[in-house]
PDB file of C-alpha atoms in Angstrom:
ATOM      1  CA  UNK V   7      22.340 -22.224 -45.444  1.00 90.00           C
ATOM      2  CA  UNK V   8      25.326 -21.998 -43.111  1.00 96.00           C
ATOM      3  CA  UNK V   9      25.848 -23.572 -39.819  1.00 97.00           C
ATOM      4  CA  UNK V  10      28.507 -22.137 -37.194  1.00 97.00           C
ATOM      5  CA  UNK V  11      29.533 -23.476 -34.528  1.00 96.00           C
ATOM      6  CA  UNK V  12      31.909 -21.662 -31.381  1.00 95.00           C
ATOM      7  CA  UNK V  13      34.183 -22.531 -29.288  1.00 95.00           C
ATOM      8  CA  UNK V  14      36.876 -21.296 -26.949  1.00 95.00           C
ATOM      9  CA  UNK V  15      35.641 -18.414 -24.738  1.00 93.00           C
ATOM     10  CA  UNK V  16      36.048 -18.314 -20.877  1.00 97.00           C
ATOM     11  CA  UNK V  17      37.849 -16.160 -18.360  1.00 97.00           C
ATOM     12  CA  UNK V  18      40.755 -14.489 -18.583  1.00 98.00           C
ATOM     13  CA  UNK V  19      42.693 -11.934 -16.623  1.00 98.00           C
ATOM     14  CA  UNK V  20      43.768  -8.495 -18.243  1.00 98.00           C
ATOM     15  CA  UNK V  21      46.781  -9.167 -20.264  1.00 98.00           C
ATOM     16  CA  UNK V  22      46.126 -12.397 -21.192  1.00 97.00           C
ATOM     17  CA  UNK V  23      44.932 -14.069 -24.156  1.00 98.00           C
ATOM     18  CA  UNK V  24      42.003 -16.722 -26.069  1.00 98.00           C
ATOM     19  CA  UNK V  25      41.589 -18.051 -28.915  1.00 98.00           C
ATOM     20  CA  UNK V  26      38.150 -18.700 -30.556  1.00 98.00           C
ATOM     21  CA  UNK V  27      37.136 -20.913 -32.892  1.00 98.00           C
ATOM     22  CA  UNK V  28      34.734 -21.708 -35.449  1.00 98.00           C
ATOM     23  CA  UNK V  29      33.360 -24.380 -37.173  1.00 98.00           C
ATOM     24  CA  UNK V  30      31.688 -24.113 -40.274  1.00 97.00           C
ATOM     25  CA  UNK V  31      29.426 -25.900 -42.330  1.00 96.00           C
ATOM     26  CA  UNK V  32      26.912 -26.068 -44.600  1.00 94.00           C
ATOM     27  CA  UNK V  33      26.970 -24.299 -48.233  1.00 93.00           C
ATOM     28  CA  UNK V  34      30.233 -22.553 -47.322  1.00 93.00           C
ATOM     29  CA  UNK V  35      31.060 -22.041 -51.166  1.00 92.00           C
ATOM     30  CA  UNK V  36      28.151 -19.251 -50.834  1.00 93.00           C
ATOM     31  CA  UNK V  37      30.085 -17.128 -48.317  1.00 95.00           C
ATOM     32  CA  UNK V  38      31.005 -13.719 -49.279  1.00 96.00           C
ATOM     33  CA  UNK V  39      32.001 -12.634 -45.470  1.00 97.00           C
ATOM     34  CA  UNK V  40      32.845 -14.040 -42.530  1.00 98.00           C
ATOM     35  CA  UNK V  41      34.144 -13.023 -39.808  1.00 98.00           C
ATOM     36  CA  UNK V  42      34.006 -12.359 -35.489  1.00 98.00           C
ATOM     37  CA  UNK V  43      31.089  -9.618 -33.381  1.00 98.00           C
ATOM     38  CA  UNK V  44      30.627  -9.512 -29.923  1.00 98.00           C
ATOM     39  CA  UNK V  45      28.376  -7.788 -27.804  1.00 98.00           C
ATOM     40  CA  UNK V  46      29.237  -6.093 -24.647  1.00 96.00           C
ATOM     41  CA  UNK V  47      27.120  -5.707 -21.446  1.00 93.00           C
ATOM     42  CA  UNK V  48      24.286  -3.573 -22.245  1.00 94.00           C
ATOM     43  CA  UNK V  49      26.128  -2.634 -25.944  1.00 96.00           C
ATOM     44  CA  UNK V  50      24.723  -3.295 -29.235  1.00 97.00           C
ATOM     45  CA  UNK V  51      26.772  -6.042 -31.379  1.00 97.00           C
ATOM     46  CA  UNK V  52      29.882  -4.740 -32.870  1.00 97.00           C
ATOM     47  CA  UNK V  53      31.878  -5.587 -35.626  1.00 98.00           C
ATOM     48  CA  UNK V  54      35.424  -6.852 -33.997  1.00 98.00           C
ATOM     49  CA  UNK V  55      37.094  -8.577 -37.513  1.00 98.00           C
ATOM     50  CA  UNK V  56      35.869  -9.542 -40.753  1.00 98.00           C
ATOM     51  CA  UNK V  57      36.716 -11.598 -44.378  1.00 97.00           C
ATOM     52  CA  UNK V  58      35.256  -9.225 -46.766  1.00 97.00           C
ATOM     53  CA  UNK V  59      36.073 -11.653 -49.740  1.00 93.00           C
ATOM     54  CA  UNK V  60      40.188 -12.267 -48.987  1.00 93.00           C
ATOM     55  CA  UNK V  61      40.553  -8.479 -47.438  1.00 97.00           C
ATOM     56  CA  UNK V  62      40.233  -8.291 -43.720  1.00 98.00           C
ATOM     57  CA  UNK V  63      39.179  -5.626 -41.667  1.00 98.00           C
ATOM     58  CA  UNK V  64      39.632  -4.754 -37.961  1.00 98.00           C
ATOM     59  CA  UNK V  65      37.855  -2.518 -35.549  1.00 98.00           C
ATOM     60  CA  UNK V  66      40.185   0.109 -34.975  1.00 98.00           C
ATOM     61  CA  UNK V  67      40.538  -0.938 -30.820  1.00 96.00           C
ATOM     62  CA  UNK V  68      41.451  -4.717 -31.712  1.00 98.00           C
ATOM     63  CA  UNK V  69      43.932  -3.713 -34.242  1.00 98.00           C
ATOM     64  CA  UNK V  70      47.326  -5.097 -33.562  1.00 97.00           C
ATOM     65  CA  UNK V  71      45.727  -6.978 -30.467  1.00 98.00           C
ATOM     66  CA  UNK V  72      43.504  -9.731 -32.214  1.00 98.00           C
ATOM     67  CA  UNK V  73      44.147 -11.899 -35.759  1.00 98.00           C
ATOM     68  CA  UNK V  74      41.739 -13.807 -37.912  1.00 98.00           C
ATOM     69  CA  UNK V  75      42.234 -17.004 -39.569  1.00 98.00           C
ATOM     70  CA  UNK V  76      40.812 -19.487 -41.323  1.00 97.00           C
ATOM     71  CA  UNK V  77      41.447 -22.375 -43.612  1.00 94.00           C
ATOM     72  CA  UNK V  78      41.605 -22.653 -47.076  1.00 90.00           C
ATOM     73  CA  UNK V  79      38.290 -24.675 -47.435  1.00 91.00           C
ATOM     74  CA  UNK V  80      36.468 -22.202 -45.338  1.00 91.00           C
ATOM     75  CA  UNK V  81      35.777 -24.792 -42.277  1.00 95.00           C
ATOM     76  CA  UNK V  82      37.291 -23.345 -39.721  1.00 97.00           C
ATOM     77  CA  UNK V  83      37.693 -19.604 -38.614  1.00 98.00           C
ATOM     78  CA  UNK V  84      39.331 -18.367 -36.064  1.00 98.00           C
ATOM     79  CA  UNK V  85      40.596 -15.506 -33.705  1.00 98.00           C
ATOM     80  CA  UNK V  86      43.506 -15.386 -31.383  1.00 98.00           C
ATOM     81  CA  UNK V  87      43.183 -12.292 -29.369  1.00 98.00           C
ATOM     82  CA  UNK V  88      46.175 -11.179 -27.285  1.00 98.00           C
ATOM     83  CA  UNK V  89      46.610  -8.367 -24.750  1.00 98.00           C
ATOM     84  CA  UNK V  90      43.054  -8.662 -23.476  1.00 98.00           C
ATOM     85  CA  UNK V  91      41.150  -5.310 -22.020  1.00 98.00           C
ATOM     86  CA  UNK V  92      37.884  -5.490 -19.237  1.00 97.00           C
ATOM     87  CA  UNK V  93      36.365  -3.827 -22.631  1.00 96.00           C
ATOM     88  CA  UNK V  94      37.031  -7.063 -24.544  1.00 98.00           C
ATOM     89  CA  UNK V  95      34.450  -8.548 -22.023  1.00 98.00           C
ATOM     90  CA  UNK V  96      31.475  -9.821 -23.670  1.00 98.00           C
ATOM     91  CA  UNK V  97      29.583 -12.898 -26.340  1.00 98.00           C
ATOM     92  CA  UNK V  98      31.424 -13.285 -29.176  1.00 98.00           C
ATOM     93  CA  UNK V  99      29.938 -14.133 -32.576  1.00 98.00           C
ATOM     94  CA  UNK V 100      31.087 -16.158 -35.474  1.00 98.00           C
ATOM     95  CA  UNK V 101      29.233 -14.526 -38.477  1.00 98.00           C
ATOM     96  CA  UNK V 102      28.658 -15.724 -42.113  1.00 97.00           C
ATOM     97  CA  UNK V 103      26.958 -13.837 -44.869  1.00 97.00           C
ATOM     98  CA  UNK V 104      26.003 -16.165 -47.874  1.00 95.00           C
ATOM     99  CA  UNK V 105      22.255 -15.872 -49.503  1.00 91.00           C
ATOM    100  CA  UNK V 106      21.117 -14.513 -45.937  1.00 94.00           C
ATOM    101  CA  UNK V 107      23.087 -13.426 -42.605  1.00 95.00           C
ATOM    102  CA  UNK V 108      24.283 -16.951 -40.514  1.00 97.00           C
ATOM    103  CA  UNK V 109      25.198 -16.563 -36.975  1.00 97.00           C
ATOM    104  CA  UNK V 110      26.175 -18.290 -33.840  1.00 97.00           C
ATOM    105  CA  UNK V 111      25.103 -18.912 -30.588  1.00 96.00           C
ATOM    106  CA  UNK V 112      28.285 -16.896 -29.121  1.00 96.00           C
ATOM    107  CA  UNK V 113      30.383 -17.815 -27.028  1.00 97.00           C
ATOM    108  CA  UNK V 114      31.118 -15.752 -23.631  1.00 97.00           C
ATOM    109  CA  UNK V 115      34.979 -14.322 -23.148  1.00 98.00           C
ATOM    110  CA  UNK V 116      34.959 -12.319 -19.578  1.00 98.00           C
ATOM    111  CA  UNK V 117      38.298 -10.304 -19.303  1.00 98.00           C
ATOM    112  CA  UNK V 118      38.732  -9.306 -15.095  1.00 97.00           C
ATOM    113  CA  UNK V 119      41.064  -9.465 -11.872  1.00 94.00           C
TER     114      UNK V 119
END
């Protein structure tokens, strides 16, 4: 099992940017993926950037906009996210898929004027 833990959301106004964070724990030498989904406001949860093994993938409207990270040991994960849209707003999701799909208890980023 895999714990995760977020941190880092807030406000922010349009143009600006956060980073998240997340901690992780747990039997991390199980992970296959890992990676960042958010919900928006009345959305389903979407895939914003992922660790597919060492590959990384993007949603197509984060690309060149948002970069994941994380340490060699696997503990932390993270993602900056620059030039911030009002469609950025929503709960953001550190995600881990080992024997079964690990998530966390999101963290809220709300992009506005």
């Amino acid at each position: 099992q895999v714990q995760l833990v977020e941190s880092g959301g807030g406000w922010v106004p349009p143009g600006g940017s956060l980073r998240l964070s997340c901690e992780v724990s747990g039997d991390i030498w199980s992970i296959s993926v890992m990676g960042w989904y958010r919900q928006a406001p009345g959305k389903e949860v979407d895939m914003v950037a992922l660790f597919i093994g060492d590959t990384i993938d993007y949603a197509d409207d984060v690309k060149g906009r948002f970069t994941i990270a994380r340490d060699n040991a696997k503990t932390t994960l993270t993602l900056q996210m620059n030039g911030l849209r009002t469609d950025d707003t929503g709960v953001y999701y550190c995600y881990a898929l080992a024997s079964m799909a690990n998530w966390g208890q999101g963290t809220q980023v709300t992009v506005s004027s």
